[in-house]
Coordinates of C-alpha atoms and ligand atoms in Angstrom, one line a residue:
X221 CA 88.5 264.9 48.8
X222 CA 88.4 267.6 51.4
X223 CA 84.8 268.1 52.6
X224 CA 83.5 271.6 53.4
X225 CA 81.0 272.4 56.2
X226 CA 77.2 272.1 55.1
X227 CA 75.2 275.0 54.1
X228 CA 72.5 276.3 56.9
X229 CA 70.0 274.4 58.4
X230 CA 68.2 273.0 61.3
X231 CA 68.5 269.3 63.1
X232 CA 65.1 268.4 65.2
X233 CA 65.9 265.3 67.1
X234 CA 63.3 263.9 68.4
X235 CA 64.0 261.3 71.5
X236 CA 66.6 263.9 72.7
X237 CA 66.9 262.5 76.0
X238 CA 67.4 259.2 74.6
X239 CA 69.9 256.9 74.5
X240 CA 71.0 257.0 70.8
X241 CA 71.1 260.6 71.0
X242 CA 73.9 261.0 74.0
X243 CA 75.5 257.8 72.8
X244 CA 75.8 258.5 68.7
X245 CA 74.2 261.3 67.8
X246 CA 75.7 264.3 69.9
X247 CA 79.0 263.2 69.6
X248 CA 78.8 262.8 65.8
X249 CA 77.6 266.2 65.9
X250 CA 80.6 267.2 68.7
X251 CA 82.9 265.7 66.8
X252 CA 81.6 267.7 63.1
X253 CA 81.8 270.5 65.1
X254 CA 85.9 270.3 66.3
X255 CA 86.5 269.2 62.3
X256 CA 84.8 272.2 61.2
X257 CA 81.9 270.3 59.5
X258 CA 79.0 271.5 61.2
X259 CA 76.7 273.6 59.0
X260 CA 76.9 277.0 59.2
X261 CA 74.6 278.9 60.7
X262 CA 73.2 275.4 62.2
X263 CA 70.3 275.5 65.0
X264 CA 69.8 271.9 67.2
X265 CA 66.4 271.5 68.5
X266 CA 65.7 268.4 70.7
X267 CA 62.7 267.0 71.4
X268 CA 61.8 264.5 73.4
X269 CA 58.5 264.1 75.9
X270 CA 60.7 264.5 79.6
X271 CA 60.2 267.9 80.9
X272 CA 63.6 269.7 80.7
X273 CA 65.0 272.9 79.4
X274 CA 67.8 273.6 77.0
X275 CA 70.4 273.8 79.7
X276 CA 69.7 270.5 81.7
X277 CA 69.7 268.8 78.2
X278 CA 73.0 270.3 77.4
X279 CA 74.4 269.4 81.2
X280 CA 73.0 265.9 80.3
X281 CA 75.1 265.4 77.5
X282 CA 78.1 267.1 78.7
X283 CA 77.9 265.1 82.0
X284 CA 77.5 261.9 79.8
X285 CA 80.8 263.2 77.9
X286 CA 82.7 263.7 80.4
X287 CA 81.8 260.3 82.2
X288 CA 82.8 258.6 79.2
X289 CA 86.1 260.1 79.0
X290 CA 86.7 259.2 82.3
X291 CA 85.2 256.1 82.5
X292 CA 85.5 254.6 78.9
X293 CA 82.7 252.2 77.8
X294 CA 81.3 254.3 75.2
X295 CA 81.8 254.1 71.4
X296 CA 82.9 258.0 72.1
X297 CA 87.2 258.4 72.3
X298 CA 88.3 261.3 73.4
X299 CA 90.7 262.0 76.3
X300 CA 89.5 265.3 77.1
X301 CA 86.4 267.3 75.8
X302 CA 87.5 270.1 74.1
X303 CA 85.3 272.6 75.8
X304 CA 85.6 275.3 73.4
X305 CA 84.0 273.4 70.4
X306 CA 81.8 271.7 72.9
X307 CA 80.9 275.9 73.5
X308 CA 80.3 276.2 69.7
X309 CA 77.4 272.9 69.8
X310 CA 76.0 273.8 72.8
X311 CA 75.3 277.6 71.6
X312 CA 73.0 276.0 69.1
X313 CA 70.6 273.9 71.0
X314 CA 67.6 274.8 72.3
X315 CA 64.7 272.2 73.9
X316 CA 61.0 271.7 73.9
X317 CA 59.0 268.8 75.9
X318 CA 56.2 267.4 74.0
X319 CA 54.0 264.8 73.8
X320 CA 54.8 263.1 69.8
X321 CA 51.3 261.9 70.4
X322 CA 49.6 265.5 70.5
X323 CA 49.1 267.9 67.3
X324 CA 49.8 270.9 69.6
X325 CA 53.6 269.6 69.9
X326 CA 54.1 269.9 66.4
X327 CA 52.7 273.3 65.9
X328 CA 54.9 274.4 68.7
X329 CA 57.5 273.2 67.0
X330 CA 56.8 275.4 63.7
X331 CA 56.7 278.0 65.6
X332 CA 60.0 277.5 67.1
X333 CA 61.4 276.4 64.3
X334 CA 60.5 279.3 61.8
X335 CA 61.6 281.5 64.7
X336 CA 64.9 280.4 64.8
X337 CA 65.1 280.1 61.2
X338 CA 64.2 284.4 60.9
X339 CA 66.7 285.2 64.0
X340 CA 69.0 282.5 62.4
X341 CA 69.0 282.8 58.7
X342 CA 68.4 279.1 58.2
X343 CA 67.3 279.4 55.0
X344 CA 64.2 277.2 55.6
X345 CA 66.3 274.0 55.6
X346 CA 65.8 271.1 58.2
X347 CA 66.6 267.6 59.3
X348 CA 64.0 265.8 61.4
X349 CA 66.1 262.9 63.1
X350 CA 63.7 260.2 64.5
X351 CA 65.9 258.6 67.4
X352 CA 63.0 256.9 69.1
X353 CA 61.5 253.5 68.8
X354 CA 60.1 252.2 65.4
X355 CA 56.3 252.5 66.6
X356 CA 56.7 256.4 66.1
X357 CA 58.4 256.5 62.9
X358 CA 55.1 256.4 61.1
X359 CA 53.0 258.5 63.4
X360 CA 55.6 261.1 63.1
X361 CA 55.9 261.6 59.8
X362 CA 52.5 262.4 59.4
X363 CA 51.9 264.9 62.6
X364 CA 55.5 266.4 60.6
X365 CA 53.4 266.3 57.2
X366 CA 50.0 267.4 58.9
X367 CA 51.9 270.5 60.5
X368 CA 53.3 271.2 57.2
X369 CA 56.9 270.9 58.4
X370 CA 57.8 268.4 55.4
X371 CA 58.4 271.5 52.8
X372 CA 59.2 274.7 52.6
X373 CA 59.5 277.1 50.0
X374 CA 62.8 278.3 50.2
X375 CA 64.9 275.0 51.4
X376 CA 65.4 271.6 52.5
X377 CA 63.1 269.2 54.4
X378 CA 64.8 265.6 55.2
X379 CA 63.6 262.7 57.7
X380 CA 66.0 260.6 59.2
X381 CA 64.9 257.4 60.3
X382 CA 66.7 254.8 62.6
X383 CA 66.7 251.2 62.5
X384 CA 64.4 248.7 62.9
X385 CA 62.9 249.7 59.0
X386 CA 59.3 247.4 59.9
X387 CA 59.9 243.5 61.2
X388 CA 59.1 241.6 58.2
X389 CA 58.4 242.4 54.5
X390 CA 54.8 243.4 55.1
X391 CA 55.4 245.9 58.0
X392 CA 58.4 247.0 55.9
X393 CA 55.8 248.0 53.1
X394 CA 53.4 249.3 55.5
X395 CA 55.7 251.9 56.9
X396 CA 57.1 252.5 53.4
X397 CA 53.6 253.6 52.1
X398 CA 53.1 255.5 54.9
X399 CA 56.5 257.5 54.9
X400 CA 55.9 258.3 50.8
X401 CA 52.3 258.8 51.6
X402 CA 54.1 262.2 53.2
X403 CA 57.4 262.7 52.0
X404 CA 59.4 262.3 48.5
X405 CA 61.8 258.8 48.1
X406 CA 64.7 261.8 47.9
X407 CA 63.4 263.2 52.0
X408 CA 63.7 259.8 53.6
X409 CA 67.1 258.9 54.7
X410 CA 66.6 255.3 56.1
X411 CA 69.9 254.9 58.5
X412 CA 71.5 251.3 58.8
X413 CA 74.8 252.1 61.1
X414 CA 76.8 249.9 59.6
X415 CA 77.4 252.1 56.9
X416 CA 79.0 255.0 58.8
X417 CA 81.8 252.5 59.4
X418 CA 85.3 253.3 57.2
X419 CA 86.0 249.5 56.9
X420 CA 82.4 248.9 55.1
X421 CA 83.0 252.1 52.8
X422 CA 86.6 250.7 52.2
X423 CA 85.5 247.8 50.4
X424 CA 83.7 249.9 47.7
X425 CA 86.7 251.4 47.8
X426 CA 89.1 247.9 47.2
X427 CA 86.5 247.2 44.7
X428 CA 86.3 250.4 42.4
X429 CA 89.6 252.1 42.5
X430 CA 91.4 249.2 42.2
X431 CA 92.1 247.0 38.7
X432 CA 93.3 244.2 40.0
X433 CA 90.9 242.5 42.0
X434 CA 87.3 242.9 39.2
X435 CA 88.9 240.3 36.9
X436 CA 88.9 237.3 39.8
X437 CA 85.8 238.8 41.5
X438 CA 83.4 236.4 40.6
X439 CA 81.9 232.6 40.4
X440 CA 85.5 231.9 38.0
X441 CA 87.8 232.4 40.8
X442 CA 85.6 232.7 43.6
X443 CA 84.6 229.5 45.6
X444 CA 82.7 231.3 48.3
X445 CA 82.3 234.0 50.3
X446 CA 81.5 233.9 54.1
X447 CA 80.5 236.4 56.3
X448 CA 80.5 237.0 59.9
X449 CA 79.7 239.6 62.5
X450 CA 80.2 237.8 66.1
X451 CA 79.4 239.8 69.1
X452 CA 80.7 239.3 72.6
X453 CA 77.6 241.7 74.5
X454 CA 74.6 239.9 75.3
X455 CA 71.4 241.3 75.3
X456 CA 72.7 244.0 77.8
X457 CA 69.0 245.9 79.0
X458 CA 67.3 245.2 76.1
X459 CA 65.5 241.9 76.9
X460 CA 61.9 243.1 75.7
X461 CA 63.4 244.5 72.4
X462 CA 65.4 241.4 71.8
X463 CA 62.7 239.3 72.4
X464 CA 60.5 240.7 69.8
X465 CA 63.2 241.0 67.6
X466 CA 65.9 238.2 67.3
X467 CA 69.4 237.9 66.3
X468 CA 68.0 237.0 62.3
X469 CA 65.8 240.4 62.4
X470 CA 68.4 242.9 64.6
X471 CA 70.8 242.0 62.2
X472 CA 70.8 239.8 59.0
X473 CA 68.5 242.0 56.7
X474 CA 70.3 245.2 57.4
X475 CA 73.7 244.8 58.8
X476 CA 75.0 241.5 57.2
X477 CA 73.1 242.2 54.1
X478 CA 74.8 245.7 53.6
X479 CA 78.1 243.7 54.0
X480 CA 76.7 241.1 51.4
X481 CA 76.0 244.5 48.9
X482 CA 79.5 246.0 49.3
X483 CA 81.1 242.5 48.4
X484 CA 78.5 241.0 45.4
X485 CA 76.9 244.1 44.0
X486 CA 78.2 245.2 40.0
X487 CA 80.1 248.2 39.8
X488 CA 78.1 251.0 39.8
X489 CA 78.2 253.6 36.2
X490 CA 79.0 256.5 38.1
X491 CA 79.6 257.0 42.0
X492 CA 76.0 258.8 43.0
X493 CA 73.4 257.5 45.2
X494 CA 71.3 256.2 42.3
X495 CA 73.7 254.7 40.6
X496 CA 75.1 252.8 43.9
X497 CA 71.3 251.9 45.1
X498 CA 70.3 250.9 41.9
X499 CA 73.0 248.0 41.8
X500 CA 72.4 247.1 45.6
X501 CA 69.0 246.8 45.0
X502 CA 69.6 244.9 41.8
X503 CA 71.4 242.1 44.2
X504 CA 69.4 241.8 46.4
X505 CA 66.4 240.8 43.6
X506 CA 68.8 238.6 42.7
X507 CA 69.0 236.6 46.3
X508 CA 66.3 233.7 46.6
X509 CA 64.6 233.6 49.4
X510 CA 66.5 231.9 52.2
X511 CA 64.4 228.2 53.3
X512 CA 64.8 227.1 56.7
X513 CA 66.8 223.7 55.6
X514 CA 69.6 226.4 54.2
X515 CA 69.5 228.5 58.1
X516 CA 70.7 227.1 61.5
X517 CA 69.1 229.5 64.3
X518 CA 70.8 229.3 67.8
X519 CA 70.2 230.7 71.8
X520 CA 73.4 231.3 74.1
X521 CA 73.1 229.2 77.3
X522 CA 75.3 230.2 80.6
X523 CA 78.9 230.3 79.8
X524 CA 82.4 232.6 80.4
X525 CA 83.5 235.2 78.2
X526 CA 86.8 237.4 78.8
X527 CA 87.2 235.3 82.0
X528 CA 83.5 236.1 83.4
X529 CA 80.8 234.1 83.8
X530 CA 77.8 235.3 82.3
X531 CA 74.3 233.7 82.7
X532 CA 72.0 232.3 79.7
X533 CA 69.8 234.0 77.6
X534 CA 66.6 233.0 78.8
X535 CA 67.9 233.9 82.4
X536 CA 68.4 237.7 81.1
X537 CA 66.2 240.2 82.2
X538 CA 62.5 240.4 80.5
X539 CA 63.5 237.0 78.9
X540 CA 60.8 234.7 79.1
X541 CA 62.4 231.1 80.7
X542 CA 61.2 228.9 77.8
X543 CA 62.0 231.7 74.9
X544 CA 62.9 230.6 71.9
X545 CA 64.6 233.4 70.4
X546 CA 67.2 233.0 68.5
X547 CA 70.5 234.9 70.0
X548 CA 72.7 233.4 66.8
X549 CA 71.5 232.7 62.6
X550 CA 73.6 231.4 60.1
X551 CA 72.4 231.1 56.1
X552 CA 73.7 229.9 53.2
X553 CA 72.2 232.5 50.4
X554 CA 72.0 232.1 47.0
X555 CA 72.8 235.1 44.7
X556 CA 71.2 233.8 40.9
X557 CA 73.2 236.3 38.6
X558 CA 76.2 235.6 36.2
X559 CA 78.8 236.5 38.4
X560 CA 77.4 234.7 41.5
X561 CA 75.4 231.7 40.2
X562 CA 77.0 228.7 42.6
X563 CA 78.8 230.2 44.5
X564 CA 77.6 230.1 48.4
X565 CA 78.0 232.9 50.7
X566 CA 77.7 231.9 54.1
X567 CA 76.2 234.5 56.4
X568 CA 76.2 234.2 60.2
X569 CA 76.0 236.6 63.5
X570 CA 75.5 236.4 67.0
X571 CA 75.7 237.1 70.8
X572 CA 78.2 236.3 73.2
X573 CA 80.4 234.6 70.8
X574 CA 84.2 234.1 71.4
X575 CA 85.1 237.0 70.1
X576 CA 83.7 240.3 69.0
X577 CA 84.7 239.9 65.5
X578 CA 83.2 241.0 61.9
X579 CA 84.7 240.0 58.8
X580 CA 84.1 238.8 54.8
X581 CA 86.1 236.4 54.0
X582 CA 86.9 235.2 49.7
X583 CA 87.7 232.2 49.4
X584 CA 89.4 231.2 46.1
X585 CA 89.3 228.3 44.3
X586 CA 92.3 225.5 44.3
X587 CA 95.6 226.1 41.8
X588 CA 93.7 223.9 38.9
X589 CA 96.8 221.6 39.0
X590 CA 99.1 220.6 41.8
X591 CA 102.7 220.8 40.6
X592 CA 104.7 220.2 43.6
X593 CA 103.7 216.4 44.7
X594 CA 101.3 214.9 47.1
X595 CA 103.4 215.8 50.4
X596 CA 103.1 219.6 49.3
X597 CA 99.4 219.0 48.4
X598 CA 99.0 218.3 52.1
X599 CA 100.2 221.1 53.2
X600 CA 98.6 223.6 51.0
X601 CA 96.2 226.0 52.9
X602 CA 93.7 227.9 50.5
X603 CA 93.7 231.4 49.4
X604 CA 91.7 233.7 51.1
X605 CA 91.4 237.5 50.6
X606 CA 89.6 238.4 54.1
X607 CA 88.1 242.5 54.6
X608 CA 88.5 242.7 58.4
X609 CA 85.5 245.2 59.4
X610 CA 86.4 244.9 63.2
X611 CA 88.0 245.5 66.0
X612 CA 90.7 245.0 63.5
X613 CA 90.8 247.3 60.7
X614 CA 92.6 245.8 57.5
X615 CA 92.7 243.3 54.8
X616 CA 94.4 240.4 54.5
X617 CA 95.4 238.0 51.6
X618 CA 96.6 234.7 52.6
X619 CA 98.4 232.5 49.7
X620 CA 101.4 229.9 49.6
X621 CA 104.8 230.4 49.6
X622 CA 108.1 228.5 49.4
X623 CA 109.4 227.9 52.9
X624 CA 113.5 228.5 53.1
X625 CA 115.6 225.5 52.3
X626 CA 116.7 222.8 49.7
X627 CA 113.1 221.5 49.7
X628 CA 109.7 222.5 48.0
X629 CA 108.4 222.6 50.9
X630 CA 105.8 225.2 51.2
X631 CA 103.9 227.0 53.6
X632 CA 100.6 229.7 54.1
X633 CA 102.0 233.2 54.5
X634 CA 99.9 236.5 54.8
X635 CA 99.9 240.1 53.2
X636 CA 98.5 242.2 55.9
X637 CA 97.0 245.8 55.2
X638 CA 96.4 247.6 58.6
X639 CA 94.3 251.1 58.5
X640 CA 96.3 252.3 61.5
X641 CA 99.8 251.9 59.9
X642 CA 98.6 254.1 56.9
X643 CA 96.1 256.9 57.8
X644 CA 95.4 258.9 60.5
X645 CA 91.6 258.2 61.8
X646 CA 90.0 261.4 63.7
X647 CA 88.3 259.6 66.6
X648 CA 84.0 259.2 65.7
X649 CA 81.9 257.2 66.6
X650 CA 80.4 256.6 63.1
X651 CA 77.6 258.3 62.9
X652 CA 79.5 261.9 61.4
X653 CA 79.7 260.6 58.0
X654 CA 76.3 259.8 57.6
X655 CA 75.2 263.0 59.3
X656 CA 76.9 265.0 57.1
X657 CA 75.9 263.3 53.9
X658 CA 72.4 263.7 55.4
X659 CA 73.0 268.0 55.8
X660 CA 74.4 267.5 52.2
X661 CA 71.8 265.6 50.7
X662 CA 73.9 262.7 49.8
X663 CA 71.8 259.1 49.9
X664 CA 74.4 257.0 48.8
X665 CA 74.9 255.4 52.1
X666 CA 71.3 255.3 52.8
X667 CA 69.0 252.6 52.4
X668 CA 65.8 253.3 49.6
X669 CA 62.4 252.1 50.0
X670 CA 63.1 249.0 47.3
X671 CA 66.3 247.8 49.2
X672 CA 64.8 247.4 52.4
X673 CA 61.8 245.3 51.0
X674 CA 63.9 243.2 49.0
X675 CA 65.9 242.7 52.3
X676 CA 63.2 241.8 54.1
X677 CA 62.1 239.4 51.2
X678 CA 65.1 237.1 51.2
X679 CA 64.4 236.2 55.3
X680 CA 60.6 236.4 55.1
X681 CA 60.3 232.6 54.9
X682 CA 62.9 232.0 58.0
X683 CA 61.2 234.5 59.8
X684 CA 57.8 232.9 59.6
X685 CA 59.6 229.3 60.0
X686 CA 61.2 230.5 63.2
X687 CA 57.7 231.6 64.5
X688 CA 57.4 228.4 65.8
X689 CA 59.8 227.0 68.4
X690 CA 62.8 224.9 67.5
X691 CA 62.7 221.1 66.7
X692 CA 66.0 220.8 68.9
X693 CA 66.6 222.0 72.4
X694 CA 67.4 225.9 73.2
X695 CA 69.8 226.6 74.5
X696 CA 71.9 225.2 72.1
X697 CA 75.2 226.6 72.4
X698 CA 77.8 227.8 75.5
X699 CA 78.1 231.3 76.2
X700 CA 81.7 232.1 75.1
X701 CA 82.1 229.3 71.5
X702 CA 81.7 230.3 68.2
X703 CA 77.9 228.8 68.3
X704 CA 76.1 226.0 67.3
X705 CA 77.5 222.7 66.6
X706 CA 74.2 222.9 63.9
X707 CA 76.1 225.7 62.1
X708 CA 79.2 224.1 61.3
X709 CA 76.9 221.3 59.9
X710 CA 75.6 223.7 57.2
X711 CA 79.3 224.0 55.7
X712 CA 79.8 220.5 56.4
X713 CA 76.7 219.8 54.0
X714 CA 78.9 221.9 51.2
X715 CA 82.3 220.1 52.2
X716 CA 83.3 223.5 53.4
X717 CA 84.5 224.9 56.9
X718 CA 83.5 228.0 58.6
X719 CA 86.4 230.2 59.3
X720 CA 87.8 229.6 63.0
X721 CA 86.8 233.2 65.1
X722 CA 89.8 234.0 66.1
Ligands
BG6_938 C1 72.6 247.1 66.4 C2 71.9 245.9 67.0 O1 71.9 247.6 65.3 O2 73.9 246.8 66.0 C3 72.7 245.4 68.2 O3 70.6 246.2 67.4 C4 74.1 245.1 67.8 O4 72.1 244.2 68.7 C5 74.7 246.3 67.1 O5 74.9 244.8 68.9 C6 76.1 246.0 66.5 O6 76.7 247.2 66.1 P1 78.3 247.5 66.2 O7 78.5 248.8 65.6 O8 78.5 247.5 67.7 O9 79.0 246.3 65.6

């Protein structure tokens, strides 16, 4: 489907001079712009409370660019900047310094706003992107609403709101009320980044345009499903954040589960954002609550990864000595519907694991009768259909086949589907899909009110379980091993095996 650029509009960000915003959200927009998807007429106005003017922002961000391409390090691939496009974004920022605390910043903004909307022709539309931390998200919607910048006559108003969505199921709901208290379920566009990625769209894709794999995808053929998102990083600077947060709330009820919705959900009637959300949310209902005997929680001690030594959690910055965070979480969830009743999947996710590595792996069930004698038997390696997310980008089903020679003897082959060998990928950092869908209105990769507190429900018992600090001693696994031994007891429980990370 070829996509056409976005009818007019406006884009506030507010937290302009923040990190998010050079990181993610100007190059999304950079790169919309060089595809020719950037709305037309389109006017950027950042916000952000550090006195600055619209030059030094855009020298900020072209300076951060450029060190990128020079440097590397950044989810941004380029090998130049092509300046002329660059040109095109630039032409259509302005800036304003203000305090998100005081009313007068808001009226400013109207005025701003509805100026560059006469000189501009914006037809009254506008996206308000919330890239700052979760304590504003509330308090700005309602100086937005109070200012009357949620509506306008003649267009579009849409918020955009980052992640973390509230830090349990009651916060969730708090900031849900307030957000609708001000704005329409259809205005809210509740960002979980994970989304953005092709791999995680893809398996909607493997799912719904395919015949072949909706006859076996389910608790017949399916013996269970695990899923895992290991990270190499640490903390990096964000010991206070982390420290409030934890490896089960950064990224189990939004990240992991989204993975967990792409794989279980029912096919959708029609491919719209009701129809999608409505089955997601559907699933999730369907999860039981997670108890602390079916979750293993885990902290990184010292340890080397890619041949460097890197020190322990607790001796990160703003990491208290004795914290009992957790850094890694693995669950075994139970989905209670008819395709998924007994069968496991196996969630888990954390920091400075072997390998950066995220992946769902099927596992099927056994042949139901082994024809080719007890040596074969031994041999035999299950079959597994695994949805690499990343740094690989593929699929791979793994089965047995006959090795070469007089003998049954028999061996475990792959089929390997690589995205690079097939398709062309424009470099992006992620973040222009779900931009664009946002300028077009589209929700369907975009998290509603219900999802996110059904989310929040499934974990709500761990997460007041793992208030306390752990029976056994933190930390509990090395810096640079797939985690805790504790983990692989979980499977072991089941008589099942986690995946090795490779
Ligand atoms: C973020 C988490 O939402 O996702 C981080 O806060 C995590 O802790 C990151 O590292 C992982 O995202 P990605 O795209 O790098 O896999």
């Amino acid at each position: 489907m070829s996509r056409t650029a976005p009818g007019p509009c406006a884009m506030v960000i507010f937290g302009a001079g923040g990190d998010l915003t050079k990181r993610l959200v100007i190059p999304a927009l950079y790169n919309l712009t060089k595809s020719g998807l950037l709305p037309q007429p389109f006017a950027l106005i950042g916000v952000d409370h550090n006195p600055c003017d619209a030059n030094g922002w855009r020298k900020g961000l072209h300076d951060f660019l450029e060190s990128v391409v020079n440097q590397g390090g950044g989810e941004f691939e380029a090998s130049s900047i092509d300046e002329e496009a660059w040109s095109r974004l630039a032409a259509t920022m302005s800036y304003m310094s203000g305090d998100f605390s005081d009313p007068d910043t808001f009226s400013k903004l109207k005025s701003q706003l509805d100026e560059r909307d006469r000189n501009e022709h914006l037809n009254g539309s506008a996206l308000f992107y919330l890239a700052v931390p979760d304590r504003f998200f509330g308090p700005l919607v309602e100086s937005l609403s109070a200012a009357g910048l949620t509506k306008d006559a003649r267009g579009w108003r849409r918020v955009v709101i980052e992640k973390p969505f509230g830090h349990d199921l009651e916060s969730a709901k708090a900031l849900n009320d307030t957000v609708l208290g001000h704005l329409s379920e259809d205005q809210v566009f509740r960002i979980d980044h994970f989304l953005g990625k092709e791999t995680v769209q893809n398996i909607m894709a493997l799912r719904f345009a395919n015949g072949l794999f909706e006859p076996i995808w389910n608790r017949d053929r399916i013996d269970h499903v695990q899923i895992t998102v290991a990270e190499t990083i640490g903390i990096e600077e964000r010991g206070k954040f982390y420290e409030a947060t934890g490896a089960l709330r950064d990224m189990v009820p939004n990240h992991l589960f989204q993975l967990l919705a792409m794989t279980a959900m029912e096919p959708p009637a029609a491919f719209d954002a009701e129809s999608v959300r409505d089955k997601k949310a559907e699933l999730f209902r369907a999860v039981h609550q997670v108890q602390p005997s079916e979750a293993v929680r885990g902290q990184y001690g010292a340890g080397t990864i890619d041949g460097k030594k890197v020190r322990a959690y607790c001796e990160e910055d703003h990491v208290a000595l004795n914290s009992f965070v957790e850094t890694y979480a693995a669950l075994r969830l139970r989905v209670d519907n008819w395709r998924w009743a007994g069968v496991p999947f196996y969630l888990r996710t954390g920091k400075r694991l072997t390998k950066r590595w995220t992946e769902i792996a099927i596992r099927f069930k056994d042949a139901p009768l082994m024809l080719f004698g007890a040596e074969s038997a031994k041999v035999l390696k299950d079959n597994w259909l695994i949805l690499q997310i990343q740094p690989e980008e593929g699929i791979r089903l793994k089965f047995n086949a006959k090795k070469p020679g007089p003998e049954m003897d028999l061996d475990s082959v792959a089929m390997d589907f690589r995205y690079k060998d097939w398709f062309h990928e424009a470099p992006a950092v992620g973040y222009e899909t779900l931009l664009y869908d946002c300028m077009q209105g589209d929700a369907t990769l975009f998290q509603r009110a219900d999802q996110v507190e059904s989310s929040w429900r499934v974990v709500d018992p761990l997460i007041k379980a793992w208030n306390t600090a752990p029976k056994e001693e933190f930390p509990n696994y090395t810096a640079g091993t797939p985690g805790p031994g504790a983990a692989d007891a979980l499977l072991a429980k089941d008589g099942r095996a986690w995946r090795p990370i490779p």
